[in-house]
Coordinates of C-alpha atoms in Angstrom, one line a residue:
M1 CA 131.8 97.3 78.0
K2 CA 128.0 96.8 79.1
T3 CA 125.9 94.3 77.1
Q4 CA 122.4 95.4 75.9
I5 CA 119.8 92.4 76.5
K6 CA 117.6 93.0 73.6
R7 CA 113.7 93.4 73.9
S8 CA 112.0 90.6 71.9
L9 CA 109.7 91.7 69.5
F10 CA 106.2 92.1 71.0
L11 CA 104.4 90.0 68.5
L12 CA 106.6 87.2 69.3
S13 CA 107.2 87.4 73.0
L14 CA 103.6 88.8 74.3
A15 CA 101.7 85.6 75.3
F16 CA 98.6 86.3 73.5
T17 CA 95.1 84.4 72.8
I18 CA 93.7 84.7 69.3
I19 CA 90.0 84.5 68.9
L20 CA 89.1 83.8 65.3
S21 CA 86.0 85.7 64.2
S22 CA 84.1 85.8 60.9
C23 CA 86.4 86.9 58.0
R24 CA 86.3 90.5 57.5
S25 CA 88.9 92.6 55.9
E26 CA 90.5 95.7 57.0
D27 CA 88.3 97.7 54.7
D28 CA 85.2 96.2 56.7
L29 CA 86.8 97.4 59.7
S30 CA 87.4 100.9 58.3
I31 CA 83.9 101.2 57.4
D32 CA 82.4 100.6 60.4
P33 CA 85.1 101.0 63.0
P34 CA 85.0 101.3 66.9
I35 CA 85.8 105.0 67.0
D36 CA 85.5 104.9 70.8
A37 CA 88.0 102.4 71.2
N38 CA 90.4 102.9 68.3
I39 CA 94.1 103.5 69.0
E40 CA 96.7 104.8 66.6
A41 CA 100.6 104.6 67.1
N42 CA 102.3 107.8 68.2
S43 CA 98.7 109.1 69.2
T44 CA 98.2 111.2 72.3
T45 CA 96.3 108.3 74.2
A46 CA 99.1 105.9 73.0
L47 CA 102.0 107.9 74.7
L48 CA 100.1 108.5 77.6
M49 CA 99.3 104.8 77.8
S50 CA 103.0 104.2 77.4
K51 CA 104.0 106.4 80.3
V52 CA 101.7 104.8 82.7
A53 CA 103.2 101.4 81.6
M54 CA 106.9 102.1 81.6
S55 CA 109.3 100.5 84.3
D56 CA 109.3 103.0 87.6
G57 CA 112.9 103.0 88.9
S58 CA 112.4 105.2 91.8
E59 CA 111.8 102.8 94.5
D60 CA 115.3 101.8 94.8
N61 CA 117.0 105.2 94.2
M62 CA 118.8 104.8 97.3
I63 CA 121.0 102.5 95.5
D64 CA 121.5 103.9 92.0
F65 CA 120.2 107.4 92.4
A66 CA 118.1 107.5 89.3
S67 CA 114.5 107.0 88.9
N68 CA 114.8 105.9 84.9
L69 CA 116.0 102.4 85.9
R70 CA 115.9 100.0 88.6
V71 CA 118.6 97.3 89.8
Q72 CA 117.7 93.8 89.3
L73 CA 117.7 92.2 92.4
P74 CA 119.6 90.3 94.2
V75 CA 122.5 92.7 94.5
T76 CA 125.1 93.4 97.4
V77 CA 126.0 97.0 98.3
T78 CA 128.3 98.3 101.0
V79 CA 127.2 101.3 103.2
N80 CA 129.0 102.9 105.8
G81 CA 131.1 99.6 105.9
I82 CA 128.1 97.6 106.2
V83 CA 128.0 94.8 103.6
L84 CA 124.3 94.3 102.6
N85 CA 122.8 91.4 100.6
V86 CA 119.7 93.0 99.0
T87 CA 117.3 90.0 97.6
N88 CA 113.7 91.8 97.7
S89 CA 112.3 95.5 98.1
D90 CA 112.0 94.8 101.8
D91 CA 115.7 95.1 102.1
Y92 CA 115.9 98.8 100.6
E93 CA 115.2 99.6 104.6
D94 CA 118.1 98.1 105.6
I95 CA 120.1 100.6 103.7
L96 CA 118.0 103.3 105.0
D97 CA 119.0 102.2 108.6
A98 CA 122.6 102.1 107.7
F99 CA 122.3 105.8 106.5
D100 CA 120.8 106.2 110.0
I101 CA 123.6 104.9 111.9
S102 CA 125.6 108.2 112.2
E103 CA 125.2 111.7 110.9
D104 CA 128.8 112.2 110.3
D105 CA 129.2 109.2 107.8
S106 CA 129.1 110.0 104.0
D107 CA 126.0 107.6 103.4
E108 CA 127.8 106.3 100.4
V109 CA 126.4 103.2 98.7
I110 CA 129.2 101.0 97.2
I111 CA 127.8 98.6 94.6
S112 CA 129.4 95.3 93.8
Y113 CA 129.6 94.8 90.1
P114 CA 128.5 93.6 87.5
I115 CA 124.8 94.3 88.0
T116 CA 122.0 94.0 85.8
V117 CA 119.6 97.2 85.2
I118 CA 116.2 97.5 84.0
L119 CA 115.5 100.6 81.9
S120 CA 112.3 102.4 81.6
D121 CA 111.4 100.3 78.5
F122 CA 111.8 97.0 80.4
S123 CA 115.1 96.3 78.4
A124 CA 117.9 94.8 80.4
V125 CA 121.5 96.1 80.4
V126 CA 124.5 94.5 82.2
V127 CA 126.7 97.5 83.9
N128 CA 130.3 96.7 84.9
S129 CA 131.3 99.7 86.8
G130 CA 130.1 103.3 88.4
A131 CA 130.8 105.0 85.4
E132 CA 128.6 102.9 83.1
L133 CA 125.8 103.2 85.3
Q134 CA 126.1 107.1 85.8
G135 CA 125.9 106.9 81.8
L136 CA 122.6 105.4 82.1
T137 CA 121.0 107.8 84.4
I138 CA 119.3 110.9 83.9
V139 CA 118.0 114.0 86.1
T140 CA 115.4 112.3 88.1
D141 CA 113.3 115.6 87.9
N142 CA 112.8 114.4 84.1
D143 CA 111.5 111.0 84.6
D144 CA 108.7 110.5 82.0
D145 CA 106.6 107.7 83.7
I146 CA 103.2 108.5 85.2
E147 CA 103.1 106.9 88.7
C148 CA 99.6 108.0 89.8
I149 CA 97.5 105.7 87.8
D150 CA 97.9 102.2 87.2
F151 CA 96.3 99.5 84.9
D152 CA 94.0 96.9 86.3
Y153 CA 95.0 93.8 84.0
P154 CA 94.2 91.6 82.1
I155 CA 93.5 94.2 79.2
T156 CA 92.5 92.8 76.0
A157 CA 92.9 94.6 72.4
S158 CA 91.6 93.5 69.0
F159 CA 93.4 94.0 65.8
F160 CA 93.0 93.2 62.1
N161 CA 95.3 89.9 61.4
E162 CA 96.4 90.3 57.9
N163 CA 97.7 86.9 57.6
T164 CA 94.5 85.3 58.1
D165 CA 91.8 88.0 57.2
T166 CA 90.4 87.7 60.7
V167 CA 90.0 89.9 63.7
S168 CA 92.5 88.5 66.5
T169 CA 92.4 89.6 70.4
I170 CA 95.5 90.0 72.4
T171 CA 95.3 89.5 76.2
I172 CA 97.8 92.0 77.8
N173 CA 98.7 90.6 81.5
N174 CA 101.1 93.5 82.9
D175 CA 103.0 96.7 82.4
N176 CA 105.7 95.1 80.5
Q177 CA 103.3 93.7 77.8
M178 CA 101.2 96.9 77.7
Y179 CA 104.6 99.1 77.0
D180 CA 105.4 96.6 74.3
F181 CA 101.9 96.6 72.9
I182 CA 102.1 100.4 72.5
E183 CA 105.6 100.3 70.9
D184 CA 104.6 98.0 68.3
L185 CA 101.2 99.6 67.6
D186 CA 102.7 100.6 64.0
E187 CA 102.9 97.0 63.2
L188 CA 99.4 96.2 63.7
S189 CA 96.2 97.1 61.8
A190 CA 92.8 98.7 62.8
V191 CA 93.6 98.0 66.6
S192 CA 91.1 98.9 69.2
I193 CA 91.1 98.6 73.0
N194 CA 88.2 95.9 74.4
F195 CA 86.3 98.3 77.1
P196 CA 85.3 98.4 79.8
I197 CA 88.9 98.5 81.5
T198 CA 89.5 99.7 84.9
V199 CA 92.5 102.0 86.6
A200 CA 93.5 102.4 89.8
L201 CA 94.3 105.8 91.4
A202 CA 97.1 107.0 93.8
D203 CA 94.2 107.5 96.3
G204 CA 93.1 103.8 96.1
S205 CA 90.1 104.6 94.1
V206 CA 89.1 102.7 91.0
E207 CA 87.5 103.9 88.0
T208 CA 85.9 102.0 85.1
I209 CA 86.6 103.3 81.8
N210 CA 84.4 103.0 78.5
T211 CA 86.1 105.0 75.6
I212 CA 89.5 106.0 74.8
Q213 CA 88.6 109.4 75.3
E214 CA 87.9 108.9 79.0
L215 CA 90.8 106.9 79.1
E216 CA 93.1 110.0 77.7
A217 CA 91.3 112.2 80.0
I218 CA 91.8 110.4 83.1
I219 CA 95.3 109.7 82.6
E220 CA 96.0 113.4 82.0
A221 CA 93.8 114.6 85.2
A222 CA 96.1 112.0 87.3
D223 CA 99.2 112.9 86.0
G224 CA 101.2 114.7 88.9
T225 CA 98.4 114.3 91.5
C226 CA 100.6 112.2 93.8
D227 CA 104.3 112.6 95.1
E228 CA 106.0 110.0 92.9
D229 CA 109.0 109.9 95.3
D230 CA 111.6 110.6 92.3
N231 CA 113.7 112.8 94.6
N232 CA 116.5 111.4 96.8
D233 CA 115.0 112.2 100.2
F234 CA 114.4 108.5 101.1
N235 CA 112.9 109.2 104.6
D236 CA 110.4 111.9 103.8
C237 CA 107.4 109.6 103.6
N238 CA 106.4 111.8 100.8
A239 CA 104.7 115.2 101.4
N240 CA 101.0 114.5 101.6
T241 CA 97.5 116.1 102.2
Y242 CA 95.8 113.4 104.1
T243 CA 93.4 114.7 106.5
T244 CA 92.0 113.0 110.0
T245 CA 88.9 111.8 108.3
Y246 CA 90.8 110.4 105.3
F247 CA 93.0 108.5 107.9
E248 CA 89.8 107.2 109.9
D249 CA 87.8 105.9 106.9
S250 CA 91.1 104.2 105.8
M251 CA 91.3 102.3 109.0
L252 CA 87.7 101.6 109.3
S253 CA 87.5 100.2 105.7
C254 CA 89.2 97.3 106.9
G255 CA 88.4 94.9 109.9
D256 CA 91.7 93.2 110.1
W257 CA 95.3 94.7 109.9
T258 CA 98.4 93.1 110.4
I259 CA 102.1 94.6 111.1
D260 CA 103.8 95.1 108.0
K261 CA 106.7 96.9 109.5
L262 CA 107.8 98.1 113.1
K263 CA 110.9 99.6 113.9
R264 CA 111.9 101.4 117.1
N265 CA 115.0 102.7 117.7
N266 CA 117.0 101.1 115.0
N267 CA 115.4 97.6 116.2
N268 CA 113.4 95.8 113.8
L269 CA 110.5 94.4 115.8
V270 CA 108.1 93.1 113.0
D271 CA 108.7 89.1 113.5
I272 CA 107.5 89.4 117.1
Y273 CA 103.9 90.7 116.0
E274 CA 103.4 88.5 113.2
E275 CA 100.3 87.0 114.8
Y276 CA 98.9 89.9 116.2
I277 CA 95.5 91.2 114.4
F278 CA 94.3 95.1 114.9
T279 CA 90.8 96.4 114.7
F280 CA 90.1 100.0 114.6
N281 CA 86.6 100.5 115.9
A282 CA 84.2 103.8 114.9
D283 CA 84.2 104.6 118.8
G284 CA 88.1 105.3 119.0
T285 CA 88.8 101.8 120.8
L286 CA 91.2 99.5 119.5
T287 CA 91.2 95.6 119.8
V288 CA 94.4 93.4 119.3
T289 CA 94.1 89.7 119.3
E290 CA 96.8 87.2 119.2
N291 CA 95.8 83.6 118.8
A292 CA 93.8 83.4 122.4
N293 CA 95.2 86.6 123.8
E294 CA 93.3 89.9 123.4
F295 CA 94.4 93.3 124.1
N296 CA 92.5 96.5 124.2
G297 CA 93.1 100.1 123.8
T298 CA 92.3 103.4 122.1
W299 CA 93.4 105.4 118.9
E300 CA 92.7 108.9 117.8
A301 CA 93.7 111.2 115.0
T302 CA 94.3 115.1 115.6
G303 CA 95.8 117.6 113.5
A304 CA 95.3 119.6 109.8
A305 CA 95.6 118.2 106.6
G306 CA 99.0 117.0 105.7
D307 CA 100.0 116.9 109.3
V308 CA 98.1 114.4 111.0
D309 CA 99.1 112.7 114.3
V310 CA 97.8 109.6 115.4
T311 CA 97.7 108.6 119.0
V312 CA 97.8 104.7 119.8
N313 CA 97.5 103.1 123.5
V314 CA 97.0 99.6 123.9
V315 CA 97.4 98.2 127.5
G316 CA 100.3 95.5 127.3
L317 CA 101.8 96.8 124.1
P318 CA 104.2 99.3 124.8
D319 CA 106.2 99.4 121.4
F320 CA 103.1 100.7 119.6
N321 CA 102.0 103.3 122.3
D322 CA 102.9 106.7 121.1
T323 CA 101.9 109.8 119.0
W324 CA 102.8 109.2 115.4
N325 CA 102.7 111.4 112.4
L326 CA 100.8 109.9 109.4
C327 CA 103.1 109.1 106.8
K328 CA 101.7 107.0 103.7
I329 CA 98.3 105.7 103.0
N330 CA 97.9 103.2 99.9
L331 CA 94.4 101.7 99.5
Q332 CA 95.2 99.8 96.1
P333 CA 92.8 96.9 95.5
V334 CA 95.0 94.3 96.4
E335 CA 97.0 95.3 99.1
K336 CA 96.2 98.3 101.4
Q337 CA 98.9 99.9 103.8
V338 CA 98.8 102.7 106.4
E339 CA 102.1 103.8 107.5
L340 CA 103.1 105.9 110.7
K341 CA 106.5 107.5 111.6
I342 CA 108.1 109.0 114.7
G343 CA 111.7 110.5 113.4
T344 CA 113.2 107.3 112.2
D345 CA 110.8 105.0 113.8
R346 CA 108.2 103.3 111.5
L347 CA 104.8 101.5 112.0
R348 CA 103.1 100.2 108.7
F349 CA 99.8 98.5 109.0
G350 CA 98.6 96.1 106.2
S351 CA 95.3 94.5 105.1
Y352 CA 94.0 92.3 102.4
C353 CA 90.2 93.3 103.4
S354 CA 87.6 92.8 100.5
D355 CA 84.9 95.4 99.8
S356 CA 82.7 92.9 98.4
T357 CA 79.8 90.9 100.5
D358 CA 80.3 87.0 100.5
A359 CA 76.5 86.6 99.1
D360 CA 77.5 88.7 96.1
L361 CA 80.5 86.5 95.5
E362 CA 78.6 83.3 95.7
D363 CA 76.0 84.5 93.3
I364 CA 78.5 86.0 90.7
L365 CA 80.5 82.8 90.8
E366 CA 77.6 80.4 90.1
D367 CA 76.5 82.6 87.3
G368 CA 78.4 81.4 84.4
A369 CA 81.7 80.0 83.2
W370 CA 85.1 81.2 84.4
I371 CA 88.9 81.4 83.1
V372 CA 91.9 81.9 85.0
A373 CA 92.7 85.2 83.4
S374 CA 96.2 85.4 85.7
Y375 CA 97.7 83.6 88.5
S376 CA 101.0 84.2 90.1
D377 CA 102.8 81.9 92.6
D378 CA 105.1 84.6 94.7
G379 CA 105.4 86.5 91.8
V380 CA 106.2 83.9 89.1
D381 CA 103.3 84.1 86.5
E382 CA 101.9 80.5 86.0
T383 CA 98.9 81.6 84.2
V384 CA 99.9 79.4 81.0
D385 CA 99.2 76.3 83.3
Y386 CA 95.6 76.8 83.0
S387 CA 95.3 78.0 79.3
G388 CA 92.1 76.3 77.7
Y389 CA 90.4 75.3 81.1
E390 CA 86.8 76.4 81.8
I391 CA 85.7 76.6 85.5
N392 CA 82.3 76.2 86.7
F393 CA 81.2 76.8 90.2
S394 CA 78.1 75.1 91.4
D395 CA 75.8 76.1 94.3
D396 CA 76.0 72.7 96.0
G397 CA 79.8 73.6 96.8
T398 CA 81.3 71.6 93.9
V399 CA 83.6 73.0 91.2
F400 CA 85.1 71.5 87.9
A401 CA 87.3 72.8 85.5
T402 CA 87.8 71.2 82.0
N403 CA 89.7 72.0 78.9
G404 CA 87.7 69.2 76.9
I405 CA 90.2 66.7 77.5
D406 CA 91.2 66.4 81.4
T407 CA 88.8 67.4 83.9
N408 CA 89.5 68.6 87.2
N409 CA 87.0 68.3 90.5
G410 CA 87.1 69.9 93.5
T411 CA 85.0 71.9 96.3
W412 CA 84.6 75.5 97.2
S413 CA 82.9 77.7 99.9
V414 CA 83.0 81.4 100.9
F415 CA 83.2 81.9 104.4
A416 CA 80.3 84.0 105.9
N417 CA 81.1 87.5 107.0
D418 CA 85.1 86.8 106.7
G419 CA 86.0 87.8 103.2
K420 CA 87.3 84.5 102.9
M421 CA 87.2 81.8 100.1
R422 CA 88.1 78.0 100.3
L423 CA 89.2 76.0 97.1
D424 CA 90.0 72.2 97.3
F425 CA 91.1 70.3 94.1
G426 CA 92.9 67.7 96.1
T427 CA 95.8 66.3 94.0
E428 CA 94.4 67.1 90.6
I429 CA 97.2 68.9 88.6
P430 CA 97.4 71.7 87.9
F431 CA 94.6 73.0 90.0
Q432 CA 95.9 71.5 93.3
E433 CA 97.9 74.6 93.1
F434 CA 94.7 76.6 94.0
N435 CA 94.1 74.6 97.3
D436 CA 93.7 76.7 100.5
N437 CA 91.5 77.5 103.0
N438 CA 92.4 81.2 103.3
W439 CA 92.2 82.9 100.1
D440 CA 91.5 86.5 100.8
V441 CA 88.8 88.2 98.3
V442 CA 90.1 91.6 97.3
A443 CA 88.2 92.5 94.3
V444 CA 85.0 91.4 92.9
S445 CA 82.9 92.4 90.1
N446 CA 80.3 90.7 87.6
T447 CA 83.0 89.8 85.4
E448 CA 86.0 89.4 87.5
V449 CA 87.0 88.2 90.8
T450 CA 90.5 88.5 92.3
I451 CA 91.7 86.3 95.2
H452 CA 94.7 86.8 97.0
N453 CA 96.8 84.3 99.7
V454 CA 99.8 85.1 101.9
S455 CA 101.7 82.4 103.3
G456 CA 105.2 81.1 104.5
G457 CA 107.5 82.7 107.4
N458 CA 106.8 86.6 107.8
N459 CA 104.1 86.1 105.0
S460 CA 106.8 85.5 102.6
N461 CA 104.9 83.9 100.0
T462 CA 102.2 85.7 97.9
D463 CA 99.6 84.1 95.7
I464 CA 97.3 86.0 93.5
L465 CA 94.5 84.6 91.1
T466 CA 92.4 86.5 89.0
L467 CA 89.3 84.6 87.6
Q468 CA 87.4 86.2 84.4
K469 CA 83.7 85.4 83.3
I470 CA 83.7 83.8 79.7

């Protein structure tokens, strides 16, 4: 018998910041409401926002064959007699590799129960058998989530607090909190989104939204514009309409690319090339560096939209030399990826390059005070550790963070023309967590800066820090 792990009420579980304003009654708000920002329960906009935020279960369809739920990792499965311990999303490739060993096997995935699955509303369910799992699944074509657009967090919303007769502000930091927020709109009064906000589209572009009407329109326009990969053709690479120009522009948009994935003849070679940096040049030349070693070659894209071939030829690196077919391009603000294929062989480039200039970043950080809007250490949200701190960057290279009681002093710098940032708070707790000479600057605006750091063996640890101007 499956056990339902109930979702806590949004108002109790969501970590939020309450900002007290001058006392205004709900009647006051109704006299002069921010019409372009108001959001109501069960409205078209609320339903669309809920679909954007809901948990997507399509990535692990090779395990559960259901896009409306995802299996919580780790999980153990047996595929064609091979026992696999799946601990992270990269291990899904091991399942696909087991499928490809023979064309005569059944490609059956046997799950070791019990497991926990996460439903589209982020609730967790303990499942003890295949029959119970089947009972939770739906036809994947009816999956309700909208995957072709994503919210950029944090997002804040205001509402009338009837307990204090004040206007309060909620900070929403992820899809789970956004979904809960929409679900609980009927428990809040006079709710409005604090615009502007930004959203990321499937093609990697970012749009700034200033009104509820704009938000509703862009979600409706984005719905169905990308392949949400809800079918069970796991190696299809998603049907695409990429052109040679789009591929070329994507590769030239970043100076440094690393190898996220390389599989040739069922051999995983990515570890061999962990330190190799690929630079694609506009003249069709390709430079690869590995510490003091340098390799030179060429690259070329040919073909029609949706069927682009990429020819790579680097002297001394035969594992890459071939004519590959363009598979996927993902130019999200934090991580950019381009994947190529030949049959079951895969080559994926990754980059965390920044679209901003170093001079812009220095000027922006020195202009005003900042807070830690979000900080995650290898997927663990540690934002609460920095609640109440105000951070100030000085043009003399010093930085300090204070909450009115404790002050953390450090130094900072931006590496010229390298898209990198350095932070050093020494042993000052908790800001010593930010100490690193190799932060990648991944997104910059006048009010928000996101930096990203990848470390550990095989780039296994990821830290993401977002600063927001007060």
